[in-house]
PDB file of C-alpha atoms in Angstrom:
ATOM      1  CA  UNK A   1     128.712 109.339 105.053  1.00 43.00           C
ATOM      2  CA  UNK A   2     129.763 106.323 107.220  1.00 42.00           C
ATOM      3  CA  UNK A   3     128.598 102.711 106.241  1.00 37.00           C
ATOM      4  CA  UNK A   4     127.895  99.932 108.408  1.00 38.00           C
ATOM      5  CA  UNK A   5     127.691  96.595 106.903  1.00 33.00           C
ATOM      6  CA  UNK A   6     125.483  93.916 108.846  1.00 36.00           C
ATOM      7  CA  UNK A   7     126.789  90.570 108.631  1.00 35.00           C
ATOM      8  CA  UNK A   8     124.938  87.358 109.593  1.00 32.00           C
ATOM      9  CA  UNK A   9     126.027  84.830 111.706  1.00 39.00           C
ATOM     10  CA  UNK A  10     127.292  81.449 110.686  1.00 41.00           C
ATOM     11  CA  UNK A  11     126.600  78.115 112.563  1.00 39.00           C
ATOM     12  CA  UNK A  12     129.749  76.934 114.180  1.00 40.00           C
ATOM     13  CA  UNK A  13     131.647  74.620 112.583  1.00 40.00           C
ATOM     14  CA  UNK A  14     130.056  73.878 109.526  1.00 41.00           C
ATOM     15  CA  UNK A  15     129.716  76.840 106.469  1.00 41.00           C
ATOM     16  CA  UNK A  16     125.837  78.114 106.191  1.00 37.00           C
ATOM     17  CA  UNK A  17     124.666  76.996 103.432  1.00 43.00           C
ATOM     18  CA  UNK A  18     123.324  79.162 100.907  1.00 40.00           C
ATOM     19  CA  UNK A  19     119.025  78.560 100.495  1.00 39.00           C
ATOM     20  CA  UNK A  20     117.968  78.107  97.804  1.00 42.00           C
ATOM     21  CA  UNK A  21     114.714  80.565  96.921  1.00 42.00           C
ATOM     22  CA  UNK A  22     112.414  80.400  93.998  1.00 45.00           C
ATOM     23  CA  UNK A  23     110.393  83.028  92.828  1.00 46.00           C
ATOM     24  CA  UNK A  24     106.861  81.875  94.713  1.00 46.00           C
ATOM     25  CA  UNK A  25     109.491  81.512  97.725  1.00 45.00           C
ATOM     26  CA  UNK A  26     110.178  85.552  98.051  1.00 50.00           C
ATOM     27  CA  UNK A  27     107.499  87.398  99.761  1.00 53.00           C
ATOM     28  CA  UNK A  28     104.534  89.325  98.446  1.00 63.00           C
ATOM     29  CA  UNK A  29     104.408  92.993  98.358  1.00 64.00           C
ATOM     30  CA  UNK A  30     100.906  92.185 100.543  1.00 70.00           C
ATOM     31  CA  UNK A  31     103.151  90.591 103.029  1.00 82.00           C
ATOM     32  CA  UNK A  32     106.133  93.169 102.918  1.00 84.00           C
ATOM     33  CA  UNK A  33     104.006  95.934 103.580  1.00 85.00           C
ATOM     34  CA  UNK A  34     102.348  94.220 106.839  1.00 89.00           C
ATOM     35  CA  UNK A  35     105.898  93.326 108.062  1.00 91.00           C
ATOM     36  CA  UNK A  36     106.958  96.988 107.349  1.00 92.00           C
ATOM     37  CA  UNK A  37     103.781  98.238 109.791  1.00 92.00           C
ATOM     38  CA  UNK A  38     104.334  95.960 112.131  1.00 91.00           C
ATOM     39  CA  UNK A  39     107.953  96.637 112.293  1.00 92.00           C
ATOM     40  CA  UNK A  40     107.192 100.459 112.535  1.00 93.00           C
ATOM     41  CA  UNK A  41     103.840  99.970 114.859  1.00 91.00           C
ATOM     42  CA  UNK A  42     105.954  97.517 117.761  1.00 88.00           C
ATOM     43  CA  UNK A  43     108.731  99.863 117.337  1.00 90.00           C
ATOM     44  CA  UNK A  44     106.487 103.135 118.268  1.00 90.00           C
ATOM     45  CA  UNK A  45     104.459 100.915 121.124  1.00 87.00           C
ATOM     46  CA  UNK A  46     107.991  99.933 122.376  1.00 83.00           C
ATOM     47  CA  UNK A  47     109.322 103.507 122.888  1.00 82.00           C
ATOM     48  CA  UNK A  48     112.210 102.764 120.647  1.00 88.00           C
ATOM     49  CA  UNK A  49     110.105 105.993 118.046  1.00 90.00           C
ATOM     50  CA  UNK A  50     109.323 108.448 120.324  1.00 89.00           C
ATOM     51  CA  UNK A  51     106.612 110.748 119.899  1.00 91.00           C
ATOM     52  CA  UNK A  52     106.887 113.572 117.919  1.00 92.00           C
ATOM     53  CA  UNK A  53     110.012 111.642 115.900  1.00 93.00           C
ATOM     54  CA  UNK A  54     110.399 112.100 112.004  1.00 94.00           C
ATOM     55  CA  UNK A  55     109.265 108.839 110.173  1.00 94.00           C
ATOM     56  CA  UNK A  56     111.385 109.619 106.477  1.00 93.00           C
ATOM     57  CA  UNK A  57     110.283 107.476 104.116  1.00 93.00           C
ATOM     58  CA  UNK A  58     113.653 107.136 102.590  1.00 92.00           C
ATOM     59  CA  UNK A  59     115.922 106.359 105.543  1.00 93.00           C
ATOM     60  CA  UNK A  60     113.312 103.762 106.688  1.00 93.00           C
ATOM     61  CA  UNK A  61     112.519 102.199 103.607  1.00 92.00           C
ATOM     62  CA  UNK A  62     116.965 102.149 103.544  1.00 91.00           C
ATOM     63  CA  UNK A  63     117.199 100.602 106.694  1.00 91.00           C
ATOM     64  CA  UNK A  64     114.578  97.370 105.902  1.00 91.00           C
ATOM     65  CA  UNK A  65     115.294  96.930 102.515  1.00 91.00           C
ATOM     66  CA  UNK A  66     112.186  98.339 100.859  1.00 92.00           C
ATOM     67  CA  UNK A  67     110.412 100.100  98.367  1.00 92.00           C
ATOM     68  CA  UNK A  68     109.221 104.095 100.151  1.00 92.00           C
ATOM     69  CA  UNK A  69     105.786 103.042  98.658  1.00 92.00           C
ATOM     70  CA  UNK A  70     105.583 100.247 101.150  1.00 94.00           C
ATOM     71  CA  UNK A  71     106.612 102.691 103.984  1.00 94.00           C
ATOM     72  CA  UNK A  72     103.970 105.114 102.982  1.00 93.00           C
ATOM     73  CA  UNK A  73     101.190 102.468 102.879  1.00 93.00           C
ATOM     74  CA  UNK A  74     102.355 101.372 106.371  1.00 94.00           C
ATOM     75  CA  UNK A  75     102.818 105.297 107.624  1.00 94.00           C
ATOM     76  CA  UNK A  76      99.534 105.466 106.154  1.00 94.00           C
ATOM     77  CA  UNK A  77      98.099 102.473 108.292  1.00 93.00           C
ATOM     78  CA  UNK A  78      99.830 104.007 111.216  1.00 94.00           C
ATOM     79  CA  UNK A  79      97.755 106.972 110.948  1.00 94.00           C
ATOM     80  CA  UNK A  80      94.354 106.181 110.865  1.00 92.00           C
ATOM     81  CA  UNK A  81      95.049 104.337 114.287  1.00 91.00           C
ATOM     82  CA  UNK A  82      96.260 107.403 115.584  1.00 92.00           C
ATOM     83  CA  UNK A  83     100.063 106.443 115.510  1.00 94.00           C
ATOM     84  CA  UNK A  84     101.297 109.102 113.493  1.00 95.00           C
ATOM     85  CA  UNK A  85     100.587 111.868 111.777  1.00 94.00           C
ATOM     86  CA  UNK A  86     101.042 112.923 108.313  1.00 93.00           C
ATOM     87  CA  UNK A  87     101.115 116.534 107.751  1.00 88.00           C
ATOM     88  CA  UNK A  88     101.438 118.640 104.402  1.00 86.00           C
ATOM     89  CA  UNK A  89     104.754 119.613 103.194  1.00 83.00           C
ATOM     90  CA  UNK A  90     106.216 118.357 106.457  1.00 86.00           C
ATOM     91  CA  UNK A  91     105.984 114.749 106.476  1.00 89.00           C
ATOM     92  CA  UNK A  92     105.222 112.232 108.513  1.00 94.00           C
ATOM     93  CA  UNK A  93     105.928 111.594 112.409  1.00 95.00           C
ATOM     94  CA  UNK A  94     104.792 109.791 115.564  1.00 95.00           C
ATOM     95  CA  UNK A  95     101.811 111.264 116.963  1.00 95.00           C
ATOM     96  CA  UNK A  96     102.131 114.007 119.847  1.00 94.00           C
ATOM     97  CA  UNK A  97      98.888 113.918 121.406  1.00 93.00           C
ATOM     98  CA  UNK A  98      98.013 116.509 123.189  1.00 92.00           C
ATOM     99  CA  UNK A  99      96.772 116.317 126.792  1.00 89.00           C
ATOM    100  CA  UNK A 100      92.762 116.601 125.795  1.00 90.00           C
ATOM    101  CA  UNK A 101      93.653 114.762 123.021  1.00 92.00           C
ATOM    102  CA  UNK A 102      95.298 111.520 125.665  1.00 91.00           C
ATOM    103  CA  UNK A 103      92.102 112.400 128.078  1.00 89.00           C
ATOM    104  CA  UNK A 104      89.729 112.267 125.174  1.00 92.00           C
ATOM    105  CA  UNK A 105      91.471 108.901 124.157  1.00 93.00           C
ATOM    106  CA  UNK A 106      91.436 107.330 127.658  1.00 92.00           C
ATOM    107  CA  UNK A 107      87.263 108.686 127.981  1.00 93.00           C
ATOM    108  CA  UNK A 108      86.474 106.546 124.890  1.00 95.00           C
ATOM    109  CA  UNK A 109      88.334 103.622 126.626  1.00 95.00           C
ATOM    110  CA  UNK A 110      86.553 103.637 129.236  1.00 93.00           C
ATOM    111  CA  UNK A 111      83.267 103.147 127.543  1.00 94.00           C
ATOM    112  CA  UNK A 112      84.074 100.398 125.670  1.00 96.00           C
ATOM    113  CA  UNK A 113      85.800  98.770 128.354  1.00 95.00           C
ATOM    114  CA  UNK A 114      82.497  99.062 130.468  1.00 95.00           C
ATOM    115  CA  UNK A 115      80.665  97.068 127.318  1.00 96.00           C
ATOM    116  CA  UNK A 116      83.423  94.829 127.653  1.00 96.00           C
ATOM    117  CA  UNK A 117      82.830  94.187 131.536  1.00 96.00           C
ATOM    118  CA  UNK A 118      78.962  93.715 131.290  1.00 94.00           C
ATOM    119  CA  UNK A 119      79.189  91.373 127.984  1.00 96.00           C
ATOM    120  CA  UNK A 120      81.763  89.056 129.994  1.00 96.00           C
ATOM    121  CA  UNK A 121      80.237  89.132 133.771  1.00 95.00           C
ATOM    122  CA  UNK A 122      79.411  85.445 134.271  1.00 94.00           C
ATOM    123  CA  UNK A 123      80.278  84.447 131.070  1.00 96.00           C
ATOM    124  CA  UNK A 124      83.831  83.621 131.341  1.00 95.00           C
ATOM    125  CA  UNK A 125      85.095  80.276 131.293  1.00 96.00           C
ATOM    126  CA  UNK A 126      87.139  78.186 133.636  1.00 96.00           C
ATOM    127  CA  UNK A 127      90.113  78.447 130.967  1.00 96.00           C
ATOM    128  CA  UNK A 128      89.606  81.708 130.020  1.00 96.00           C
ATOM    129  CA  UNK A 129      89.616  82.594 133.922  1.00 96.00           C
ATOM    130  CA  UNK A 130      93.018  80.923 133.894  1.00 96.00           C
ATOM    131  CA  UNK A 131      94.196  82.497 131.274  1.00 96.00           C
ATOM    132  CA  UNK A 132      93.535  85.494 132.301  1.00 96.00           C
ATOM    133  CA  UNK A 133      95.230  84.836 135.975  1.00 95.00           C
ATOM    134  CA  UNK A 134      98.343  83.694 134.096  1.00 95.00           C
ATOM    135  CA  UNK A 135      98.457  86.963 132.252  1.00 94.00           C
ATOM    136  CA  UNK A 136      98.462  89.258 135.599  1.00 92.00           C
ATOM    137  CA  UNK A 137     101.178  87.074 136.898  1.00 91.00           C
ATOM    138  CA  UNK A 138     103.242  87.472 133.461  1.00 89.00           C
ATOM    139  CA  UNK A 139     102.652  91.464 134.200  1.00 87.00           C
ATOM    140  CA  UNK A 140     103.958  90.589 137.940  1.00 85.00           C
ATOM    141  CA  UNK A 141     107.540  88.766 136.432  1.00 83.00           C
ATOM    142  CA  UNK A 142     107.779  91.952 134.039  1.00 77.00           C
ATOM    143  CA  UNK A 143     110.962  93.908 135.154  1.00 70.00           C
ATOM    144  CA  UNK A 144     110.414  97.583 135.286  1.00 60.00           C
ATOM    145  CA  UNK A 145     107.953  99.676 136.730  1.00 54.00           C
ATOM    146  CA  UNK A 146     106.841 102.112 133.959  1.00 60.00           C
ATOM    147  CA  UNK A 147     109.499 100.784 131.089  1.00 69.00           C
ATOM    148  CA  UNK A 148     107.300 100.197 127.483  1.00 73.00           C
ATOM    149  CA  UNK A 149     107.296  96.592 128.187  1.00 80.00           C
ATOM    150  CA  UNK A 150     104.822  96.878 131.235  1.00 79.00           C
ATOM    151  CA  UNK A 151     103.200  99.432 129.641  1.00 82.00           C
ATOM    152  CA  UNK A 152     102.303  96.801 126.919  1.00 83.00           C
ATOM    153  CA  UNK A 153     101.454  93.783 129.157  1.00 87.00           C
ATOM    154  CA  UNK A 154      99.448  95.867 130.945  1.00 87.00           C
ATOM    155  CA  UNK A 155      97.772  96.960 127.812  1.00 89.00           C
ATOM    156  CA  UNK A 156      97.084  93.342 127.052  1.00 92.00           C
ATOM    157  CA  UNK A 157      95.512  92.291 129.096  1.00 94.00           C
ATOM    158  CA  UNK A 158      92.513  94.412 128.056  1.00 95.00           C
ATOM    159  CA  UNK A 159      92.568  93.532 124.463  1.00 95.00           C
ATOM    160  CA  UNK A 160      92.747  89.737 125.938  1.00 96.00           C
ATOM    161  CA  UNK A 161      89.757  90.675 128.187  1.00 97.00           C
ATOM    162  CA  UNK A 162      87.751  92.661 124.308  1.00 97.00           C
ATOM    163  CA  UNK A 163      88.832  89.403 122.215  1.00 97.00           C
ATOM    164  CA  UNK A 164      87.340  87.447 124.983  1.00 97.00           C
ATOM    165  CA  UNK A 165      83.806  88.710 124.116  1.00 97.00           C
ATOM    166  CA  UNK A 166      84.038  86.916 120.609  1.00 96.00           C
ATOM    167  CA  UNK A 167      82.944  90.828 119.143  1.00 97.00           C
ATOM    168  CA  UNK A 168      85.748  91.010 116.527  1.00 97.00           C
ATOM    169  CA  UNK A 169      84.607  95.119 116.262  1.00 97.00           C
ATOM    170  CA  UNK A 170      85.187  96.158 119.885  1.00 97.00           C
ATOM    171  CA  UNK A 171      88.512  93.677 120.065  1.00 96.00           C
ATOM    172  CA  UNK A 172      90.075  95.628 117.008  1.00 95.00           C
ATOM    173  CA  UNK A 173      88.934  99.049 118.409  1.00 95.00           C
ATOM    174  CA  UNK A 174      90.295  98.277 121.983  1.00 95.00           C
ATOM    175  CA  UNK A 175      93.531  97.156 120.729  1.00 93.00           C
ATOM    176  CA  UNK A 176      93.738 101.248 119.056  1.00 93.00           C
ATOM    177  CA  UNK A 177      92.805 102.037 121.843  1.00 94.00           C
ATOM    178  CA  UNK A 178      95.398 100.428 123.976  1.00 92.00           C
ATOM    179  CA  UNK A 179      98.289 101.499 121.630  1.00 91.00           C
ATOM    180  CA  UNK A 180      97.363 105.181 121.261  1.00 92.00           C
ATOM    181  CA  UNK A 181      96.905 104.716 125.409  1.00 91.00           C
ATOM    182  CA  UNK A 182     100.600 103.516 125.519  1.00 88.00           C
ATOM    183  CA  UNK A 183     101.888 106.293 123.424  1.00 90.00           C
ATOM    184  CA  UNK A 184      99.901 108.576 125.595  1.00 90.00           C
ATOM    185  CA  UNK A 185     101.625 107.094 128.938  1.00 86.00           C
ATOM    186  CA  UNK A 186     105.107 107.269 126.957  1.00 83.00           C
ATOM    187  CA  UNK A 187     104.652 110.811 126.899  1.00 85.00           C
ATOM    188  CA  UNK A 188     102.654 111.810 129.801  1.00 84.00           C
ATOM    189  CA  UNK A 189     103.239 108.642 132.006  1.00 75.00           C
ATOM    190  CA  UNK A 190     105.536 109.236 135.383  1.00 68.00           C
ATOM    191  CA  UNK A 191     107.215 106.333 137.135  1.00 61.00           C
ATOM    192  CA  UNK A 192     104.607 104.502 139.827  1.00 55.00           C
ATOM    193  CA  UNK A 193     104.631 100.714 140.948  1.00 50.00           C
ATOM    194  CA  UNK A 194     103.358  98.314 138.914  1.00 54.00           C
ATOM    195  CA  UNK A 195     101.849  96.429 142.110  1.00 56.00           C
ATOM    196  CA  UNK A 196      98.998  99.118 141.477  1.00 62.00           C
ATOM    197  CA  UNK A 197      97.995  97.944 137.821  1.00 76.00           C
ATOM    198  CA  UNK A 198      98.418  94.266 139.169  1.00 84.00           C
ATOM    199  CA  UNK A 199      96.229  94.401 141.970  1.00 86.00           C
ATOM    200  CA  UNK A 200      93.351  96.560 140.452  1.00 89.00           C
ATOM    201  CA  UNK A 201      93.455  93.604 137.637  1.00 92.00           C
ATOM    202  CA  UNK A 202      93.079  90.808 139.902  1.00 93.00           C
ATOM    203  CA  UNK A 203      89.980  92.799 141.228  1.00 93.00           C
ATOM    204  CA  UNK A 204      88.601  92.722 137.909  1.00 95.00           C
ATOM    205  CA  UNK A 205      89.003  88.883 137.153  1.00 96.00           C
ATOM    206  CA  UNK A 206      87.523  88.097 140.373  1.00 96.00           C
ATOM    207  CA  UNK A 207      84.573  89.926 139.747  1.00 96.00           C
ATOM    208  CA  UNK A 208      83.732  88.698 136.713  1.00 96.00           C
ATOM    209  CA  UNK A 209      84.403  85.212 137.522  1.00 96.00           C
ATOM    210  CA  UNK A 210      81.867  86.100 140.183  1.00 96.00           C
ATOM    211  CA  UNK A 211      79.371  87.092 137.558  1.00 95.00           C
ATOM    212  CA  UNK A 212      79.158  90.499 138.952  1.00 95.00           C
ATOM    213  CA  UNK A 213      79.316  92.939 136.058  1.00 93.00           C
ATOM    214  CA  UNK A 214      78.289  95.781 138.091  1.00 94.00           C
ATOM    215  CA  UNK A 215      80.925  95.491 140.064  1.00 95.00           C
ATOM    216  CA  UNK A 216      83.491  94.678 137.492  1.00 95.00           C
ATOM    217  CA  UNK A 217      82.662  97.724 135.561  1.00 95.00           C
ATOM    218  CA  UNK A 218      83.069  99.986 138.979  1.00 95.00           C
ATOM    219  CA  UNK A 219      86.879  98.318 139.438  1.00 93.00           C
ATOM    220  CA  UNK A 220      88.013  98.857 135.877  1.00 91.00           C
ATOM    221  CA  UNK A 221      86.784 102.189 135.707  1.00 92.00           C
ATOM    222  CA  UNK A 222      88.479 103.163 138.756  1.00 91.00           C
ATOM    223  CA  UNK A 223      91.424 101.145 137.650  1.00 86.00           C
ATOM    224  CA  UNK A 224      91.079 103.186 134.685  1.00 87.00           C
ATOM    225  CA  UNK A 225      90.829 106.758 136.466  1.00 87.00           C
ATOM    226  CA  UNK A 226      93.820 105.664 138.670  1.00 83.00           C
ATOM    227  CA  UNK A 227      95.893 105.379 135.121  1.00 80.00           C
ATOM    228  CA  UNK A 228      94.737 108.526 134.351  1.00 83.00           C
ATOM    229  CA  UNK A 229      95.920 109.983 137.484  1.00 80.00           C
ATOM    230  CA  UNK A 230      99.354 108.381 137.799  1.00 73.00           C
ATOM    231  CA  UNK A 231     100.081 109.498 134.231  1.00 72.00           C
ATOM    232  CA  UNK A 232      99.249 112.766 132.684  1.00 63.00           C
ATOM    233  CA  UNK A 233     100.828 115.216 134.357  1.00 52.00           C
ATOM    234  CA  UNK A 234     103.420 116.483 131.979  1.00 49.00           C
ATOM    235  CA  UNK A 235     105.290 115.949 128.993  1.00 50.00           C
ATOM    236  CA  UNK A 236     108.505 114.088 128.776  1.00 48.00           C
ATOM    237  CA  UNK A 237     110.366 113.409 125.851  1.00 48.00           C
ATOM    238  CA  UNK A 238     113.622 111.670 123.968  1.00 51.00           C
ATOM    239  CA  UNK A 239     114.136 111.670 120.646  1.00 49.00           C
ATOM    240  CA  UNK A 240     115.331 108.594 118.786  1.00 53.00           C
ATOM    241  CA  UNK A 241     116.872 107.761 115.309  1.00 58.00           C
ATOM    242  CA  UNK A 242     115.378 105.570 112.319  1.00 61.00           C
ATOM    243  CA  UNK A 243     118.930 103.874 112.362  1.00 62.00           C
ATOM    244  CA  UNK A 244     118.905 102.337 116.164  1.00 59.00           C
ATOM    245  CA  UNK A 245     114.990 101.925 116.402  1.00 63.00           C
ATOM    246  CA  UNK A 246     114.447  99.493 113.699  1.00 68.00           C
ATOM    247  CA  UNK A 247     116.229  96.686 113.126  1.00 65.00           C
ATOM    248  CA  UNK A 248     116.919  95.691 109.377  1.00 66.00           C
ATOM    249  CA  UNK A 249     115.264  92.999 107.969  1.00 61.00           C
ATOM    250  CA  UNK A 250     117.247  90.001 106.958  1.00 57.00           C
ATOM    251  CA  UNK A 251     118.510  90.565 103.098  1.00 46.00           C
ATOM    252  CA  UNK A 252     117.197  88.192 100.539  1.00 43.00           C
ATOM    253  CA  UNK A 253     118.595  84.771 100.162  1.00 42.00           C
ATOM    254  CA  UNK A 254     121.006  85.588 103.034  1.00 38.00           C
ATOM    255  CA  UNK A 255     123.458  88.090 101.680  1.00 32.00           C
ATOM    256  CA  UNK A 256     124.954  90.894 103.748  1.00 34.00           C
ATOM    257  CA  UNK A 257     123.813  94.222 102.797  1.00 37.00           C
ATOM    258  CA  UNK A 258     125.169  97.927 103.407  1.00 34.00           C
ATOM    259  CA  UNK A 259     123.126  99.948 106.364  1.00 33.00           C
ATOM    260  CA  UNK A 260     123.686 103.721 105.859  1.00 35.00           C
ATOM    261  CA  UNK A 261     124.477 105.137 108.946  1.00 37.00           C
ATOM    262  CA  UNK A 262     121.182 108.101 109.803  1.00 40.00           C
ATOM    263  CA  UNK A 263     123.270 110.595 112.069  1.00 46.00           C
ATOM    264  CA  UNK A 264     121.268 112.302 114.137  1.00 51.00           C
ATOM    265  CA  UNK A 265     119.612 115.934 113.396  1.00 52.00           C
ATOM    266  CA  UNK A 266     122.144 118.740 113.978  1.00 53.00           C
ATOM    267  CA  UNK A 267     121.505 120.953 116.892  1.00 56.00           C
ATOM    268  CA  UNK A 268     119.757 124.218 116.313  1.00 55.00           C
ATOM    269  CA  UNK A 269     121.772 127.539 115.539  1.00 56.00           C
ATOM    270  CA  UNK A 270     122.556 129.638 118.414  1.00 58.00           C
ATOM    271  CA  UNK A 271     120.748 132.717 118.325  1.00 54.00           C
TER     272      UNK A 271
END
């Protein structure tokens, strides 16, 4: 088995100094665990895990230098928003949804977002209004026309638009909603122009700047239904490796540790 030792950089000219760390310095097994999920959660809404990929506890609990208890509890996490999928005997992976599954998703969507256009007609302030506009034009400067970063900035913007409505409930559920929708599109998505998404979103702001939730509603939902239709057609995958989708945390107090090399699964036997 190959090793490959990761070793962090030193300022120029002068020797890094070593910190010094103290027991209530080192982080809590509370906050280990979140990093873990988060690590594992931005690394499956990125593409980097495609679906359907093996999530070993072992080899990722190896490659960021932690317990497989805390990769269990984040696996765990993972799965009750619909990110993976634990299965007896067989482990864990990233969810495969299939396509009722991803329509079923994108249905629920939907209705919430419609709460989410009525609670907001006319209700929006000036700032929020801006902030809003500047998000669209971040999705306009993202490079890429399908790639999992537009995917997510697209995404975004409707979690911005839920947390906007000051209910906590339909901003959490919206943002599961959003990153099961984004695993969807990574495996049902096909490449379109992201002019589309941009313009059907500035139709949205403008009509609830304009107080008309009616109207708002109608745009998303199309806006909505025109996702739908520029995505799931049919599957597309590409499998990844636990090595060169998550990067290892830094090691304690600065020291270089050994990363184990995760070769990728041998090819099937030919018949």
């Amino acid at each position: 088995m190959r090793t490959h030792v990761a070793t962090w950089p030193r300022r120029a000219g002068k020797a890094m100094r070593k910190p010094s760390v103290g027991k209530d310095d080192q982080p809590s097994e509370g906050s280990r665990a979140q990093s873990v999920y988060r690590a594992l959660r931005a690394a499956i809404i990125g593409q980097a895990l495609r679906p359907g990929v093996k999530l070993p506890e072992d080899a990722i609990g190896e490659q960021l230098g932690v317990s497989r208890t805390l990769v269990r509890e984040a696996i765990r996490r993972l799965a009750l928003e619909g990110l993976a999928e634990l299965k007896p005997n067989r482990g864990a992976s990233v969810a495969y949804p299939s396509l009722e599954e991803a329509r079923d998703v994108f249905e629920v969507r939907r209705a919430l977002e419609r709460l989410t256009m009525e609670t907001l007609a006319g209700q929006l302030s000036k700032q929020q209004i801006a902030d809003l506009r500047e998000h669209v034009r971040g999705e306009e400067d993202t490079p890429g026309r399908d790639g999992p970063e537009a995917i997510q900035i697209a995404g975004d913007f409707h979690v911005l638009l839920a947390e906007m409505t000051g209910n906590p409930v339909l901003h959490r559920y919206m943002r599961e909603l959003c990153s099961r929708c984004a695993l969807i599109l990574t495996i049902y998505g096909r490449p379109h122009s992201s002019a589309c998404a941009v313009s059907e979103h500035h139709g949205v702001i403008d009509a609830l700047a304009a107080g008309d939730g009616a109207r708002a509603a109608a745009l998303n939902d199309e806006h909505l239904q025109a996702v739908v239709g520029r995505a799931l057609l049919g599957p597309r995958r590409q499998d990844h490796d636990i090595g060169s989708a998550l990067p290892p945390f830094p090691p304690p107090q600065g020291v270089a540790r050994a990363l184990i090399y995760i070769p990728p699964a041998p090819p099937p036997p030919s018949p």
